[in-house]
């Protein structure tokens, strides 16, 4: 998967370089959700095919693209002033896709994961903005209440899929009620059923009209927006 993500990143850089007006291109890029940009679709499809062969159809196939799109859109709305929290960040393939533009646009970033090797790679990816990053090892369930809050964006890839129901509800409650600023977004992917995700949000005290769910391009994963 890392090779596929790297191919997406490198191919993406080549396409970005062809854009006549880079700033306008990225502005459009941030508004294209939920569709994969046409210039990246061939690379995306090859990565999907390879990932299916390795991991099967139950995995989230394109979360780095979906999350990088959100990251960039959030950063560009508030250049160098946004606050972003990434829980279960792994080796940050989503940030890696937009790495050439982090120094210009990124604000304050918090990355949390229990995998120390993944965090070592994350530190390399985010090296250009090290002074604006907080990379912390630990379990998201126990750390969700420990951050200063007021985030513009909180990310979580499959954050609730492999946790006990009580822990998943605690995470959603802590993020929605304590970590997001008013107007902020909690964006996460899930391979659970839509009704199960809605039930978790309801039990966490999230208003029904604050939750929007759609299926990603693979047809396998849900992309969930929780607006504060």
Short mmCIF file of C-alpha atoms in Angstrom, two decimals:
data_model
loop_
_atom_site.label_atom_id
_atom_site.label_comp_id
_atom_site.label_asym_id
_atom_site.label_seq_id
_atom_site.Cartn_x
_atom_site.Cartn_y
_atom_site.Cartn_z
CA UNK A 1 0.00 0.00 0.00
CA UNK A 2 2.86 2.39 0.77
CA UNK A 3 4.15 1.95 -2.79
CA UNK A 4 0.69 2.72 -4.15
CA UNK A 5 0.38 5.82 -2.00
CA UNK A 6 3.83 6.92 -3.12
CA UNK A 7 2.78 6.46 -6.75
CA UNK A 8 -0.30 8.56 -6.11
CA UNK A 9 1.80 11.22 -4.45
CA UNK A 10 4.44 11.35 -7.19
CA UNK A 11 1.87 11.22 -9.96
CA UNK A 12 -0.09 13.92 -8.21
CA UNK A 13 2.96 16.16 -8.05
CA UNK A 14 3.49 15.81 -11.80
CA UNK A 15 -0.12 16.73 -12.48
CA UNK A 16 0.00 19.67 -10.08
CA UNK A 17 3.10 20.98 -11.87
CA UNK A 18 1.15 21.09 -15.13
CA UNK A 19 -1.52 23.36 -13.72
CA UNK A 20 -1.20 26.91 -15.10
CA UNK A 21 -2.33 28.48 -11.85
CA UNK A 22 -1.44 26.25 -8.92
CA UNK A 23 -3.41 28.17 -6.32
CA UNK A 24 -6.61 28.10 -8.36
CA UNK A 25 -6.09 24.43 -9.13
CA UNK A 26 -5.91 23.57 -5.47
CA UNK A 27 -8.90 25.71 -4.72
CA UNK A 28 -10.84 23.66 -7.25
CA UNK A 29 -9.30 20.46 -5.88
CA UNK A 30 -10.71 21.19 -2.47
CA UNK A 31 -14.22 21.57 -3.91
CA UNK A 32 -14.26 18.38 -5.99
CA UNK A 33 -15.32 16.04 -3.17
CA UNK A 34 -16.52 13.33 -3.31
CA UNK A 35 -15.10 12.73 -6.82
CA UNK A 36 -11.49 11.81 -7.48
CA UNK A 37 -9.90 14.49 -9.71
CA UNK A 38 -9.78 13.17 -13.31
CA UNK A 39 -6.02 13.68 -13.47
CA UNK A 40 -5.54 11.29 -10.53
CA UNK A 41 -8.13 8.67 -11.52
CA UNK A 42 -5.77 6.33 -13.48
CA UNK A 43 -3.30 6.27 -10.58
CA UNK A 44 -6.13 5.79 -8.11
CA UNK A 45 -7.59 2.88 -10.08
CA UNK A 46 -4.22 1.12 -10.25
CA UNK A 47 -3.74 1.59 -6.51
CA UNK A 48 -7.22 0.21 -5.85
CA UNK A 49 -6.59 -2.86 -7.99
CA UNK A 50 -3.29 -3.60 -6.26
CA UNK A 51 -4.74 -2.96 -2.81
CA UNK A 52 -7.68 -5.28 -3.49
CA UNK A 53 -5.32 -8.06 -4.44
CA UNK A 54 -3.33 -7.60 -1.24
CA UNK A 55 -6.03 -6.85 1.32
CA UNK A 56 -9.41 -7.84 -0.13
CA UNK A 57 -12.55 -5.83 -0.67
CA UNK A 58 -13.23 -5.08 3.00
CA UNK A 59 -10.54 -2.41 3.30
CA UNK A 60 -10.83 1.33 2.86
CA UNK A 61 -9.29 1.95 -0.52
CA UNK A 62 -8.86 5.65 -1.00
CA UNK A 63 -8.95 7.29 2.40
CA UNK A 64 -5.63 9.11 1.82
CA UNK A 65 -7.14 10.92 -1.16
CA UNK A 66 -10.39 11.73 0.65
CA UNK A 67 -8.55 12.98 3.72
CA UNK A 68 -5.88 14.92 1.81
CA UNK A 69 -8.66 16.73 -0.01
CA UNK A 70 -10.15 17.77 3.33
CA UNK A 71 -6.79 18.73 4.74
CA UNK A 72 -5.93 21.01 1.86
CA UNK A 73 -9.35 22.65 1.72
CA UNK A 74 -9.20 23.36 5.46
CA UNK A 75 -5.68 24.75 5.28
CA UNK A 76 -6.46 26.99 2.34
CA UNK A 77 -9.47 28.52 4.06
CA UNK A 78 -7.17 29.64 6.90
CA UNK A 79 -3.58 29.63 5.58
CA UNK A 80 -1.13 28.91 8.42
CA UNK A 81 -3.92 29.47 10.98
CA UNK A 82 -5.93 26.24 10.86
CA UNK A 83 -5.86 23.68 13.66
CA UNK A 84 -6.05 20.02 12.65
CA UNK A 85 -6.11 16.85 14.75
CA UNK A 86 -5.44 13.48 13.08
CA UNK A 87 -6.30 10.46 15.26
CA UNK A 88 -4.94 7.02 14.34
CA UNK A 89 -2.88 8.93 11.78
CA UNK A 90 -0.64 6.01 10.80
CA UNK A 91 2.26 7.03 8.58
CA UNK A 92 0.24 10.04 7.32
CA UNK A 93 -0.23 9.11 3.64
CA UNK A 94 -2.89 11.83 3.46
CA UNK A 95 -0.40 14.52 4.49
CA UNK A 96 2.22 12.97 2.20
CA UNK A 97 0.00 13.52 -0.82
CA UNK A 98 0.12 17.28 -0.22
CA UNK A 99 3.59 17.45 1.35
CA UNK A 100 5.00 20.03 -1.12
CA UNK A 101 2.39 22.55 0.03
CA UNK A 102 2.42 22.07 3.78
CA UNK A 103 5.01 24.75 4.49
CA UNK A 104 2.89 27.36 2.73
CA UNK A 105 -0.58 26.43 3.97
CA UNK A 106 -0.42 24.29 7.14
CA UNK A 107 -1.29 25.72 10.53
CA UNK A 108 -1.02 23.75 13.77
CA UNK A 109 -1.22 19.97 13.40
CA UNK A 110 -1.60 17.23 16.01
CA UNK A 111 -0.94 13.61 14.93
CA UNK A 112 -1.76 10.72 17.27
CA UNK A 113 -1.08 7.01 16.83
CA UNK A 114 0.03 4.03 18.92
CA UNK A 115 2.45 2.77 16.23
CA UNK A 116 5.87 4.25 16.92
CA UNK A 117 7.28 3.26 13.51
CA UNK A 118 4.38 4.95 11.75
CA UNK A 119 5.00 8.09 13.80
CA UNK A 120 8.69 8.03 12.84
CA UNK A 121 7.62 8.17 9.19
CA UNK A 122 5.06 10.86 10.01
CA UNK A 123 7.83 13.00 11.49
CA UNK A 124 9.78 12.73 8.24
CA UNK A 125 6.77 13.66 6.11
CA UNK A 126 6.02 16.65 8.33
CA UNK A 127 9.63 17.72 8.79
CA UNK A 128 9.13 20.95 6.82
CA UNK A 129 6.60 22.13 9.39
CA UNK A 130 8.10 20.52 12.49
CA UNK A 131 7.64 23.71 14.48
CA UNK A 132 3.89 23.56 13.89
CA UNK A 133 3.41 19.84 14.61
CA UNK A 134 2.75 17.78 17.69
CA UNK A 135 3.40 14.07 17.10
CA UNK A 136 2.21 11.97 20.03
CA UNK A 137 2.21 8.24 20.65
CA UNK A 138 -0.82 6.76 22.38
CA UNK A 139 -4.33 5.36 22.15
CA UNK A 140 -6.89 7.74 20.68
CA UNK A 141 -9.60 6.52 23.07
CA UNK A 142 -7.64 7.61 26.12
CA UNK A 143 -6.20 10.77 24.60
CA UNK A 144 -9.34 12.18 22.98
CA UNK A 145 -10.08 14.39 26.00
CA UNK A 146 -6.51 15.60 26.46
CA UNK A 147 -6.08 18.14 23.69
CA UNK A 148 -6.72 21.87 23.83
CA UNK A 149 -9.66 21.67 21.42
CA UNK A 150 -10.96 24.33 19.05
CA UNK A 151 -9.95 22.29 15.99
CA UNK A 152 -11.10 23.20 12.50
CA UNK A 153 -10.78 19.58 11.37
CA UNK A 154 -10.48 16.24 13.15
CA UNK A 155 -9.60 13.22 11.01
CA UNK A 156 -9.97 9.54 11.80
CA UNK A 157 -9.48 6.69 9.33
CA UNK A 158 -11.77 3.83 10.41
CA UNK A 159 -11.59 5.34 13.87
CA UNK A 160 -14.67 3.56 15.23
CA UNK A 161 -14.61 0.32 13.22
CA UNK A 162 -12.45 -1.86 15.45
CA UNK A 163 -13.30 -0.50 18.87
CA UNK A 164 -15.85 -1.57 21.43
CA UNK A 165 -19.12 0.29 21.12
CA UNK A 166 -18.57 2.18 24.37
CA UNK A 167 -15.14 3.36 23.27
CA UNK A 168 -16.44 4.43 19.86
CA UNK A 169 -19.23 6.45 21.46
CA UNK A 170 -16.75 8.05 23.87
CA UNK A 171 -14.51 9.07 20.97
CA UNK A 172 -17.31 10.64 18.95
CA UNK A 173 -18.68 12.43 22.02
CA UNK A 174 -15.28 13.80 23.05
CA UNK A 175 -14.46 14.99 19.54
CA UNK A 176 -17.83 16.56 18.81
CA UNK A 177 -18.44 18.24 22.17
CA UNK A 178 -14.90 19.10 23.25
CA UNK A 179 -12.44 19.13 20.36
CA UNK A 180 -14.25 20.80 17.45
CA UNK A 181 -14.71 24.53 17.26
CA UNK A 182 -18.11 25.79 16.16
CA UNK A 183 -18.06 25.37 12.39
CA UNK A 184 -15.43 22.61 12.57
CA UNK A 185 -15.71 19.15 11.01
CA UNK A 186 -15.02 15.64 12.23
CA UNK A 187 -14.33 13.56 9.11
CA UNK A 188 -13.86 9.82 9.35
CA UNK A 189 -14.07 6.73 7.18
CA UNK A 190 -15.84 3.51 8.10
CA UNK A 191 -16.70 0.13 6.63
CA UNK A 192 -19.57 -0.33 9.08
CA UNK A 193 -23.22 -0.13 8.03
CA UNK A 194 -24.60 3.37 7.71
CA UNK A 195 -27.30 2.72 10.29
CA UNK A 196 -24.66 1.59 12.79
CA UNK A 197 -22.60 4.75 12.30
CA UNK A 198 -25.72 6.89 12.73
CA UNK A 199 -26.59 4.99 15.92
CA UNK A 200 -23.11 5.64 17.37
CA UNK A 201 -23.40 9.35 16.60
CA UNK A 202 -26.86 9.52 18.13
CA UNK A 203 -25.70 7.81 21.34
CA UNK A 204 -22.78 10.25 21.49
CA UNK A 205 -25.22 13.16 21.56
CA UNK A 206 -24.61 14.37 18.01
CA UNK A 207 -27.70 15.99 16.44
CA UNK A 208 -28.98 13.98 13.44
CA UNK A 209 -28.75 16.97 11.12
CA UNK A 210 -25.04 17.35 11.94
CA UNK A 211 -24.17 14.02 10.30
CA UNK A 212 -23.76 13.49 6.54
CA UNK A 213 -22.75 10.10 5.13
CA UNK A 214 -21.91 9.07 1.60
CA UNK A 215 -20.20 6.09 -0.02
CA UNK A 216 -16.71 6.50 -1.43
CA UNK A 217 -15.74 5.82 -5.03
CA UNK A 218 -14.88 2.19 -4.29
CA UNK A 219 -18.42 1.50 -3.04
CA UNK A 220 -16.90 -0.15 0.04
CA UNK A 221 -16.30 2.61 2.58
CA UNK A 222 -18.44 5.32 4.11
CA UNK A 223 -17.20 8.92 4.25
CA UNK A 224 -18.70 10.54 7.33
CA UNK A 225 -18.90 14.28 8.01
CA UNK A 226 -19.91 15.48 11.46
CA UNK A 227 -20.34 19.24 11.53
CA UNK A 228 -20.20 21.17 14.81
#
